[in-house]
Amino acid sequence: MQIEQIYTGCLAQGAYYITSNGEAAIIDPLREVQPYLDRLERDNVKLKYIFETHFHADFVSGHVDLSKKTEAPIVYGPTAKPEFKAIIATDGQIFELGAVKIKALHTPGHTMESTTYLLLDENGKEHAIFSGDTLFIGDVGRPDLAQKAAHMTQEQLAATLYHSLRDKVMTLPDDVIVYPAHGAGSACGKNMSKETVGTIGNQKETNYALRANMTEAEFIKEVTDGLLPPPAYFGMNVAMNKQGYESFETVLNNGMRAIKVIDFEAVAEDTGALILDTRKNGVFAKGFIPQSINIGIEGDFAPWVGALIADVKQPIILVTEIGQEEESVTRLSRVGFDNLIGHLDGGFEAWAKAGKEIDTVNRITADEFAKKVKIGESKVIDIRKDSEYAAEHVDESYSKPLVNINDWVKDIDPKEPFFLHCAGGYRSMIAASILQARGFRNFCEIEGGFNAIAKTNTPKTNFVCQSKTL
């Protein structure tokens, strides 16, 4: 028996590859399936099952494409109603895989079809669970994503999750390994650990939601407290995972279409495409195509695209560093942004060489900011998360998290100068590009963000450990 966690940092997502005696199973695969096919061929094993823990909201699974290419059946837990052929397991149903067995444990609460898969080793011993979004390391799945589908309140879903955990998961032996679908950085929970593997026993000791003698009422209150609104694309990803989707190869071929500089503006106008620039924020600041939005590929790219671009069907044209076209397309497809028109042939360098109009961002250093800012008079907008702001911030600055920019941008006075920063420059350049695309030019964006500001003599609040501000 072999178990491998295939972890993708951009989505903080774990897929799982299990083999035994020439047979394989894959749990919660990513959208692009060729790496799995290559691995199956290299290991000379046959894919027997594709297990889905639930209808994912934060990414588009590769289950449909993988099933078409391998003829392996897709398995969901009880109550799932996909719009394609699948095995709908009963609670407790056993699936044989070589010399091991996988048992479906229906664990509703995050969603009503959520299912934990229990791996029984060659001797029939409980070895590991693949808990999906039911149980994370340090947290449990948020219970508010399935409200419309389940016709239940988040409190009712939380109560359901409470019993799933205590009746199905916590009754397992303490040495059972926990393999969750996500780690820190995912929007599917609020307090996930950076660790991506644990044990039942460890989670009983350290996970606030598995606390001994915790009442149902206490669980509901603590699990639902402080939940941020889910990103707008979540519902659309659920629909794609439930209904099916365009093949990844088709999406990739569309995104890899090279659009010449001479045709670029006409194509953008005719299609109504958003120009998405995936270069580094420091490079983008020095020159970019007017009206383009910067979300750097070398950061939390896919989650920020999903959070800030409201519609997965939005037409998109890419501007990337040369050689990063395919990576940009792949990451977009993972969160369902499939309507790709193509990419700028030759990248921004070709645009600049052709003498086309170029825009820039007024980026200043933290030292320049320290000299220019007047506490109590200057307007400083901090776009970090509320918890980051609460921990420490520039005196009398405004907390305006990036995720809410479409709300607070309406309150910006286009004539009042302001300073803009995040923690390191990645998020503030996203905000700067959005602001400039909407006509705002009255700001300075701060290079290095608060990390750099903290090293200057700019007046700041006293630091408070972020764990105490959640």
Short mmCIF file of C-alpha atoms in Angstrom, two decimals:
data_model
loop_
_atom_site.label_atom_id
_atom_site.label_comp_id
_atom_site.label_asym_id
_atom_site.label_seq_id
_atom_site.Cartn_x
_atom_site.Cartn_y
_atom_site.Cartn_z
CA MET A 1 0.00 0.00 0.00
CA GLN A 2 1.20 3.48 -0.87
CA ILE A 3 -0.40 6.84 -0.01
CA GLU A 4 0.80 10.12 -1.46
CA GLN A 5 -0.49 13.58 -0.69
CA ILE A 6 -0.28 15.82 -3.76
CA TYR A 7 -0.40 19.31 -2.26
CA THR A 8 -0.96 22.47 -4.29
CA GLY A 9 0.10 25.58 -2.38
CA CYS A 10 -1.78 28.13 -4.49
CA LEU A 11 -5.09 26.55 -3.48
CA ALA A 12 -3.86 25.05 -0.20
CA GLN A 13 -5.42 21.84 -1.54
CA GLY A 14 -4.50 18.21 -1.01
CA ALA A 15 -5.33 15.48 -3.52
CA TYR A 16 -4.49 11.88 -2.67
CA TYR A 17 -3.04 9.02 -4.68
CA ILE A 18 -3.40 5.51 -3.22
CA THR A 19 -2.09 2.27 -4.72
CA SER A 20 -2.27 -1.37 -3.68
CA ASN A 21 -1.47 -4.50 -5.70
CA GLY A 22 -1.68 -2.84 -9.11
CA GLU A 23 -4.81 -0.80 -8.43
CA ALA A 24 -5.09 2.90 -7.68
CA ALA A 25 -7.57 5.42 -6.32
CA ILE A 26 -7.38 9.20 -6.52
CA ILE A 27 -9.23 11.44 -4.09
CA ASP A 28 -10.23 15.03 -4.98
CA PRO A 29 -8.01 15.41 -8.08
CA LEU A 30 -7.04 18.80 -9.48
CA ARG A 31 -8.42 20.08 -12.79
CA GLU A 32 -5.41 19.17 -14.94
CA VAL A 33 -5.27 15.38 -15.01
CA GLN A 34 -2.26 14.60 -17.22
CA PRO A 35 0.13 14.39 -14.23
CA TYR A 36 -2.12 11.69 -12.73
CA LEU A 37 -2.22 9.79 -16.01
CA ASP A 38 1.56 9.96 -16.27
CA ARG A 39 1.91 8.71 -12.71
CA LEU A 40 -0.47 5.79 -13.29
CA GLU A 41 1.50 4.75 -16.37
CA ARG A 42 4.85 5.10 -14.60
CA ASP A 43 3.65 2.99 -11.68
CA ASN A 44 1.97 0.50 -14.03
CA VAL A 45 -1.27 0.58 -12.05
CA LYS A 46 -4.91 0.81 -13.11
CA LEU A 47 -7.13 3.56 -11.74
CA LYS A 48 -10.09 1.81 -10.14
CA TYR A 49 -11.90 4.68 -8.38
CA ILE A 50 -12.05 8.47 -8.29
CA PHE A 51 -13.39 9.50 -4.89
CA GLU A 52 -14.92 12.94 -4.34
CA THR A 53 -15.38 14.02 -0.74
CA HIS A 54 -18.03 16.60 -1.72
CA PHE A 55 -18.95 19.16 -4.38
CA HIS A 56 -15.98 21.49 -3.98
CA ALA A 57 -16.57 25.24 -3.92
CA ASP A 58 -13.03 26.62 -3.99
CA PHE A 59 -11.70 24.72 -7.00
CA VAL A 60 -12.85 22.72 -10.01
CA SER A 61 -11.99 19.07 -9.56
CA GLY A 62 -10.52 16.92 -12.33
CA HIS A 63 -12.97 14.09 -11.68
CA VAL A 64 -14.93 14.39 -14.94
CA ASP A 65 -11.91 14.52 -17.27
CA LEU A 66 -10.09 11.82 -15.32
CA SER A 67 -13.07 9.48 -15.51
CA LYS A 68 -13.44 10.03 -19.27
CA LYS A 69 -9.76 9.30 -19.87
CA THR A 70 -9.49 6.22 -17.62
CA GLU A 71 -13.08 4.89 -17.46
CA ALA A 72 -12.69 4.77 -13.68
CA PRO A 73 -16.00 5.52 -11.93
CA ILE A 74 -16.50 8.66 -9.84
CA VAL A 75 -17.69 7.98 -6.29
CA TYR A 76 -19.69 10.42 -4.17
CA GLY A 77 -21.22 10.02 -0.76
CA PRO A 78 -24.92 9.67 0.10
CA THR A 79 -27.37 12.39 -1.06
CA ALA A 80 -25.05 13.64 -3.85
CA LYS A 81 -26.89 14.30 -7.11
CA PRO A 82 -24.30 14.93 -9.84
CA GLU A 83 -25.52 15.50 -13.39
CA PHE A 84 -23.22 12.83 -14.80
CA LYS A 85 -22.77 9.12 -14.23
CA ALA A 86 -21.35 8.31 -10.78
CA ILE A 87 -21.53 5.79 -7.97
CA ILE A 88 -23.49 7.21 -5.05
CA ALA A 89 -22.14 5.32 -2.06
CA THR A 90 -24.26 4.29 0.88
CA ASP A 91 -23.07 5.08 4.38
CA GLY A 92 -20.59 2.38 5.36
CA GLN A 93 -20.16 1.00 1.83
CA ILE A 94 -16.83 -0.75 1.24
CA PHE A 95 -14.71 -0.34 -1.89
CA GLU A 96 -11.92 -2.84 -2.42
CA LEU A 97 -8.60 -1.57 -3.76
CA GLY A 98 -5.97 -4.24 -4.18
CA ALA A 99 -5.33 -5.64 -0.70
CA VAL A 100 -6.89 -2.67 1.13
CA LYS A 101 -10.41 -1.34 1.54
CA ILE A 102 -11.93 2.13 1.53
CA LYS A 103 -15.07 2.69 3.58
CA ALA A 104 -17.44 5.59 2.93
CA LEU A 105 -18.47 7.43 6.12
CA HIS A 106 -21.24 9.93 5.49
CA THR A 107 -20.23 13.07 7.43
CA PRO A 108 -22.62 15.88 6.45
CA GLY A 109 -22.33 19.40 7.83
CA HIS A 110 -19.88 21.25 5.61
CA THR A 111 -22.18 20.15 2.80
CA MET A 112 -24.91 17.54 3.03
CA GLU A 113 -23.15 15.08 0.71
CA SER A 114 -19.78 15.46 2.48
CA THR A 115 -18.18 12.08 3.00
CA THR A 116 -15.04 10.96 4.80
CA TYR A 117 -13.24 7.96 3.32
CA LEU A 118 -11.71 5.54 5.83
CA LEU A 119 -8.77 3.46 4.59
CA LEU A 120 -8.52 -0.04 6.06
CA ASP A 121 -5.08 -1.61 5.61
CA GLU A 122 -4.21 -5.16 4.48
CA ASN A 123 -5.09 -6.46 7.96
CA GLY A 124 -8.42 -4.63 8.13
CA LYS A 125 -7.07 -2.07 10.62
CA GLU A 126 -8.28 1.56 10.44
CA HIS A 127 -5.25 3.32 8.98
CA ALA A 128 -6.26 6.77 7.71
CA ILE A 129 -9.16 9.04 6.85
CA PHE A 130 -9.46 11.35 3.88
CA SER A 131 -11.67 13.90 5.54
CA GLY A 132 -12.31 16.39 2.74
CA ASP A 133 -13.63 19.60 4.26
CA THR A 134 -15.21 17.86 7.24
CA LEU A 135 -12.06 17.90 9.39
CA PHE A 136 -8.94 19.97 8.87
CA ILE A 137 -5.78 20.11 10.94
CA GLY A 138 -6.75 22.65 13.59
CA ASP A 139 -10.21 23.36 12.25
CA VAL A 140 -13.39 21.99 10.69
CA GLY A 141 -15.21 22.91 7.49
CA ARG A 142 -17.27 26.07 7.40
CA PRO A 143 -20.99 25.25 7.65
CA ASP A 144 -22.38 28.12 5.60
CA LEU A 145 -21.61 27.15 1.99
CA ALA A 146 -24.51 24.74 1.43
CA GLN A 147 -27.33 26.79 2.91
CA LYS A 148 -29.23 27.34 -0.33
CA ALA A 149 -28.76 23.80 -1.57
CA ALA A 150 -29.64 22.22 1.76
CA HIS A 151 -32.38 24.69 2.73
CA MET A 152 -30.77 24.88 6.14
CA THR A 153 -29.29 27.65 8.22
CA GLN A 154 -25.57 27.67 8.96
CA GLU A 155 -26.47 26.87 12.58
CA GLN A 156 -28.39 23.77 11.49
CA LEU A 157 -25.51 22.71 9.26
CA ALA A 158 -23.08 23.28 12.14
CA ALA A 159 -25.21 21.08 14.39
CA THR A 160 -25.14 18.37 11.71
CA LEU A 161 -21.36 18.69 11.48
CA TYR A 162 -21.07 18.41 15.27
CA HIS A 163 -22.73 15.00 15.21
CA SER A 164 -20.80 13.82 12.14
CA LEU A 165 -17.53 14.56 13.90
CA ARG A 166 -18.49 13.01 17.22
CA ASP A 167 -20.39 10.00 15.90
CA LYS A 168 -18.21 9.08 12.91
CA VAL A 169 -14.76 10.66 13.20
CA MET A 170 -13.89 11.02 16.88
CA THR A 171 -14.87 7.40 17.57
CA LEU A 172 -11.96 6.19 15.41
CA PRO A 173 -8.68 5.10 17.06
CA ASP A 174 -6.32 7.93 18.05
CA ASP A 175 -3.55 6.67 15.77
CA VAL A 176 -5.65 6.98 12.60
CA ILE A 177 -3.98 9.44 10.24
CA VAL A 178 -5.97 12.50 9.11
CA TYR A 179 -5.52 13.60 5.51
CA PRO A 180 -7.63 16.76 4.93
CA ALA A 181 -8.53 18.44 1.64
CA HIS A 182 -7.05 21.80 2.66
CA GLY A 183 -4.51 23.57 4.83
CA ALA A 184 -3.78 27.14 5.92
CA GLY A 185 -4.73 29.69 3.28
CA SER A 186 -7.95 28.06 2.16
CA ALA A 187 -11.23 29.95 2.51
CA CYS A 188 -13.02 26.70 3.42
CA GLY A 189 -12.13 27.15 7.11
CA LYS A 190 -10.96 29.94 9.39
CA ASN A 191 -8.27 28.49 11.68
CA MET A 192 -6.43 25.86 9.67
CA SER A 193 -2.92 24.78 10.61
CA LYS A 194 0.05 25.00 8.27
CA GLU A 195 0.43 21.26 8.87
CA THR A 196 -1.28 19.14 6.23
CA VAL A 197 -1.31 15.78 8.02
CA GLY A 198 -2.23 14.81 11.59
CA THR A 199 -3.86 12.09 13.66
CA ILE A 200 -7.23 11.72 15.33
CA GLY A 201 -5.57 11.75 18.74
CA ASN A 202 -3.62 14.90 18.05
CA GLN A 203 -6.72 16.66 16.77
CA LYS A 204 -8.67 15.72 19.89
CA GLU A 205 -5.97 17.46 21.90
CA THR A 206 -5.39 20.55 19.75
CA ASN A 207 -8.40 21.23 17.52
CA TYR A 208 -10.78 23.66 19.22
CA ALA A 209 -13.79 22.08 17.50
CA LEU A 210 -12.99 18.58 18.82
CA ARG A 211 -12.64 19.67 22.42
CA ALA A 212 -13.73 17.09 24.99
CA ASN A 213 -17.10 17.76 26.65
CA MET A 214 -17.89 20.47 24.09
CA THR A 215 -21.66 20.93 23.86
CA GLU A 216 -23.53 21.23 20.59
CA ALA A 217 -24.41 24.83 21.39
CA GLU A 218 -20.76 25.70 22.11
CA PHE A 219 -19.68 24.05 18.86
CA ILE A 220 -22.24 25.94 16.80
CA LYS A 221 -21.24 29.26 18.34
CA GLU A 222 -17.51 28.78 17.92
CA VAL A 223 -17.62 27.31 14.41
CA THR A 224 -19.92 30.02 13.03
CA ASP A 225 -18.26 32.93 14.85
CA GLY A 226 -16.09 35.17 12.68
CA LEU A 227 -16.87 33.54 9.33
CA LEU A 228 -16.07 35.87 6.46
CA PRO A 229 -18.41 35.87 3.44
CA PRO A 230 -17.40 33.16 0.96
CA PRO A 231 -15.75 34.34 -2.27
CA ALA A 232 -18.18 35.07 -5.10
CA TYR A 233 -16.90 32.28 -7.33
CA PHE A 234 -17.63 29.49 -4.85
CA GLY A 235 -21.19 28.88 -6.01
CA MET A 236 -20.12 28.77 -9.64
CA ASN A 237 -17.40 26.22 -8.89
CA VAL A 238 -19.93 24.01 -7.09
CA ALA A 239 -22.14 24.13 -10.19
CA MET A 240 -19.24 23.14 -12.46
CA ASN A 241 -18.27 20.25 -10.18
CA LYS A 242 -21.86 19.07 -10.10
CA GLN A 243 -22.80 19.59 -13.74
CA GLY A 244 -19.53 18.97 -15.58
CA TYR A 245 -17.34 21.35 -17.54
CA GLU A 246 -15.25 22.03 -20.65
CA SER A 247 -12.25 19.73 -20.95
CA PHE A 248 -9.01 21.15 -19.61
CA GLU A 249 -7.33 20.61 -22.99
CA THR A 250 -9.89 22.89 -24.67
CA VAL A 251 -9.38 25.60 -22.05
CA LEU A 252 -5.60 25.30 -22.37
CA ASN A 253 -5.70 25.50 -26.17
CA ASN A 254 -7.84 28.64 -25.99
CA GLY A 255 -5.58 30.30 -23.45
CA MET A 256 -2.46 29.45 -25.45
CA ARG A 257 -3.71 31.34 -28.52
CA ALA A 258 -1.16 34.09 -29.17
CA ILE A 259 -2.71 37.47 -29.96
CA LYS A 260 -0.48 39.84 -31.90
CA VAL A 261 0.04 43.37 -30.58
CA ILE A 262 -1.58 44.79 -33.71
CA ASP A 263 -4.79 42.84 -33.01
CA PHE A 264 -4.82 43.02 -29.21
CA GLU A 265 -6.96 46.12 -28.64
CA ALA A 266 -9.57 45.10 -31.20
CA VAL A 267 -9.86 41.60 -29.73
CA ALA A 268 -10.18 42.99 -26.20
CA GLU A 269 -12.88 45.43 -27.26
CA ASP A 270 -14.82 42.96 -29.40
CA THR A 271 -14.90 40.30 -26.67
CA GLY A 272 -15.29 42.59 -23.66
CA ALA A 273 -12.32 40.81 -22.15
CA LEU A 274 -10.62 41.76 -18.92
CA ILE A 275 -6.87 42.17 -19.39
CA LEU A 276 -5.24 40.16 -16.61
CA ASP A 277 -1.52 40.81 -16.08
CA THR A 278 0.14 38.03 -14.07
CA ARG A 279 3.64 39.55 -13.80
CA LYS A 280 5.31 40.46 -10.50
CA ASN A 281 3.96 43.58 -8.80
CA GLY A 282 7.27 45.43 -8.99
CA VAL A 283 7.55 44.83 -12.73
CA PHE A 284 3.89 45.73 -13.32
CA ALA A 285 4.27 49.05 -11.46
CA LYS A 286 6.89 50.24 -13.94
CA GLY A 287 4.75 49.70 -17.01
CA PHE A 288 1.55 47.97 -18.10
CA ILE A 289 -1.27 48.10 -20.63
CA PRO A 290 -3.84 50.70 -19.52
CA GLN A 291 -6.94 49.23 -17.83
CA SER A 292 -5.23 45.91 -17.08
CA ILE A 293 -5.50 44.27 -13.66
CA ASN A 294 -2.44 42.84 -11.92
CA ILE A 295 -2.72 39.60 -9.98
CA GLY A 296 0.73 38.07 -9.81
CA ILE A 297 1.15 34.39 -10.64
CA GLU A 298 3.81 34.09 -7.91
CA GLY A 299 1.37 34.68 -5.06
CA ASP A 300 -2.10 33.48 -4.05
CA PHE A 301 -3.13 33.90 -7.66
CA ALA A 302 -6.16 31.65 -8.10
CA PRO A 303 -7.91 32.59 -4.82
CA TRP A 304 -7.54 36.31 -5.54
CA VAL A 305 -8.80 35.91 -9.09
CA GLY A 306 -11.81 34.09 -7.70
CA ALA A 307 -12.40 36.65 -4.97
CA LEU A 308 -12.14 39.75 -7.16
CA ILE A 309 -13.45 38.74 -10.60
CA ALA A 310 -17.14 38.21 -9.96
CA ASP A 311 -18.05 35.91 -12.86
CA VAL A 312 -16.17 32.76 -13.91
CA LYS A 313 -17.56 33.31 -17.41
CA GLN A 314 -15.81 36.69 -17.72
CA PRO A 315 -13.72 36.72 -20.94
CA ILE A 316 -10.03 37.12 -20.09
CA ILE A 317 -6.91 37.99 -22.10
CA LEU A 318 -3.61 37.28 -20.39
CA VAL A 319 -0.41 39.27 -20.22
CA THR A 320 2.34 37.15 -18.71
CA GLU A 321 6.06 36.80 -18.45
CA ILE A 322 7.35 34.85 -21.43
CA GLY A 323 7.07 31.16 -20.58
CA GLN A 324 4.37 31.58 -17.92
CA GLU A 325 1.40 31.44 -20.28
CA GLU A 326 0.53 27.80 -19.63
CA GLU A 327 0.95 28.11 -15.87
CA SER A 328 -1.39 31.12 -15.83
CA VAL A 329 -4.02 29.28 -17.88
CA THR A 330 -3.75 26.19 -15.68
CA ARG A 331 -4.21 28.12 -12.46
CA LEU A 332 -7.20 29.99 -13.83
CA SER A 333 -8.84 26.74 -14.90
CA ARG A 334 -8.46 25.36 -11.38
CA VAL A 335 -10.97 27.92 -10.14
CA GLY A 336 -13.25 27.70 -13.16
CA PHE A 337 -12.17 30.74 -15.19
CA ASP A 338 -12.37 28.97 -18.53
CA ASN A 339 -13.39 31.77 -20.89
CA LEU A 340 -9.87 32.56 -22.02
CA ILE A 341 -9.50 34.46 -25.28
CA GLY A 342 -5.73 34.06 -25.48
CA HIS A 343 -2.55 35.85 -24.41
CA LEU A 344 -0.49 38.77 -25.69
CA ASP A 345 2.11 37.40 -28.09
CA GLY A 346 5.55 38.45 -26.89
CA GLY A 347 4.19 39.73 -23.58
CA PHE A 348 4.40 43.31 -22.37
CA GLU A 349 7.84 43.75 -23.96
CA ALA A 350 6.26 43.38 -27.40
CA TRP A 351 3.61 45.97 -26.46
CA ALA A 352 6.23 48.47 -25.30
CA LYS A 353 8.47 47.84 -28.31
CA ALA A 354 5.55 48.61 -30.61
CA GLY A 355 5.26 52.07 -29.03
CA LYS A 356 1.82 51.43 -27.57
CA GLU A 357 0.41 53.49 -24.68
CA ILE A 358 1.77 52.49 -21.27
CA ASP A 359 0.51 53.20 -17.79
CA THR A 360 2.44 53.11 -14.49
CA VAL A 361 1.65 53.06 -10.77
CA ASN A 362 2.95 55.80 -8.48
CA ARG A 363 4.90 53.49 -6.18
CA ILE A 364 7.05 54.98 -3.40
CA THR A 365 9.38 53.40 -0.86
CA ALA A 366 8.55 53.03 2.82
CA ASP A 367 11.22 55.62 3.64
CA GLU A 368 9.59 58.10 1.26
CA PHE A 369 6.24 57.35 2.88
CA ALA A 370 7.71 57.96 6.34
CA LYS A 371 8.89 61.41 5.21
CA LYS A 372 5.65 62.37 3.47
CA VAL A 373 2.96 61.02 5.78
CA LYS A 374 1.42 63.32 8.38
CA ILE A 375 -0.40 61.29 11.00
CA GLY A 376 -3.85 62.71 11.60
CA GLU A 377 -3.81 64.65 8.33
CA SER A 378 -2.79 62.17 5.62
CA LYS A 379 -5.20 59.45 4.56
CA VAL A 380 -3.64 55.98 4.75
CA ILE A 381 -5.57 52.94 3.51
CA ASP A 382 -4.47 49.56 4.81
CA ILE A 383 -5.88 46.74 2.66
CA ARG A 384 -4.67 43.81 4.76
CA LYS A 385 -7.08 41.45 6.53
CA ASP A 386 -8.84 42.71 9.64
CA SER A 387 -6.70 40.43 11.83
CA GLU A 388 -3.47 41.84 10.36
CA TYR A 389 -4.69 45.38 10.89
CA ALA A 390 -5.74 44.60 14.47
CA ALA A 391 -2.30 43.20 15.23
CA GLU A 392 -0.47 46.40 14.29
CA HIS A 393 -1.02 49.28 11.89
CA VAL A 394 -0.01 52.83 11.04
CA ASP A 395 -1.60 55.24 13.50
CA GLU A 396 -4.97 56.57 12.31
CA SER A 397 -4.93 54.51 9.11
CA TYR A 398 -8.13 53.11 7.63
CA SER A 399 -8.77 49.35 7.45
CA LYS A 400 -10.15 48.52 4.00
CA PRO A 401 -9.48 44.82 3.21
CA LEU A 402 -8.76 44.08 -0.44
CA VAL A 403 -11.45 41.41 -0.56
CA ASN A 404 -14.04 44.19 -0.05
CA ILE A 405 -12.63 46.64 -2.60
CA ASN A 406 -15.75 46.57 -4.77
CA ASP A 407 -17.66 47.95 -1.77
CA TRP A 408 -15.27 50.56 -0.33
CA VAL A 409 -14.05 51.92 -3.67
CA LYS A 410 -17.40 53.73 -3.93
CA ASP A 411 -16.42 55.87 -0.92
CA ILE A 412 -13.08 57.04 -2.33
CA ASP A 413 -12.89 60.76 -3.08
CA PRO A 414 -11.08 61.05 -6.45
CA LYS A 415 -9.65 64.44 -5.42
CA GLU A 416 -8.32 63.51 -1.96
CA PRO A 417 -4.75 62.13 -1.99
CA PHE A 418 -4.10 58.93 -0.06
CA PHE A 419 -1.48 56.28 0.60
CA LEU A 420 -2.17 52.61 -0.08
CA HIS A 421 -0.42 49.55 1.36
CA CYS A 422 -0.77 45.87 2.25
CA ALA A 423 1.80 43.64 4.00
CA GLY A 424 4.39 43.28 1.25
CA GLY A 425 3.15 44.84 -1.99
CA TYR A 426 1.35 41.94 -3.67
CA ARG A 427 -2.19 42.87 -2.62
CA SER A 428 -1.70 46.63 -2.80
CA MET A 429 -0.66 46.36 -6.45
CA ILE A 430 -3.83 44.40 -7.17
CA ALA A 431 -5.77 47.23 -5.52
CA ALA A 432 -3.75 49.90 -7.33
CA SER A 433 -4.48 48.33 -10.72
CA ILE A 434 -8.20 48.11 -9.94
CA LEU A 435 -8.30 51.70 -8.73
CA GLN A 436 -6.50 53.01 -11.80
CA ALA A 437 -8.73 50.97 -14.12
CA ARG A 438 -11.64 52.84 -12.50
CA GLY A 439 -10.07 56.24 -12.98
CA PHE A 440 -8.42 56.90 -9.61
CA ARG A 441 -4.96 58.50 -9.84
CA ASN A 442 -4.82 60.29 -6.50
CA PHE A 443 -2.73 57.82 -4.49
CA CYS A 444 0.74 56.51 -3.77
CA GLU A 445 1.21 52.74 -3.37
CA ILE A 446 3.93 51.75 -0.90
CA GLU A 447 6.61 49.30 -1.98
CA GLY A 448 7.17 46.53 0.57
CA GLY A 449 3.95 47.36 2.39
CA PHE A 450 3.66 47.30 6.17
CA ASN A 451 6.64 44.98 6.46
CA ALA A 452 8.81 47.82 5.16
CA ILE A 453 6.88 50.57 6.95
CA ALA A 454 7.45 48.81 10.29
CA LYS A 455 11.19 49.35 9.87
CA THR A 456 10.78 53.14 9.63
CA ASN A 457 9.95 55.65 12.35
CA THR A 458 6.33 55.96 11.18
CA PRO A 459 4.05 56.00 14.27
CA LYS A 460 2.34 52.63 14.72
CA THR A 461 0.03 50.94 17.20
CA ASN A 462 1.48 48.43 19.63
CA PHE A 463 1.83 44.93 18.22
CA VAL A 464 -0.75 42.37 19.34
CA CYS A 465 -0.37 38.67 18.53
CA GLN A 466 -2.77 37.91 15.66
CA SER A 467 -3.95 34.69 17.26
CA LYS A 468 -5.53 36.82 19.97
CA THR A 469 -7.41 38.96 17.46
CA LEU A 470 -9.35 36.25 15.68
#
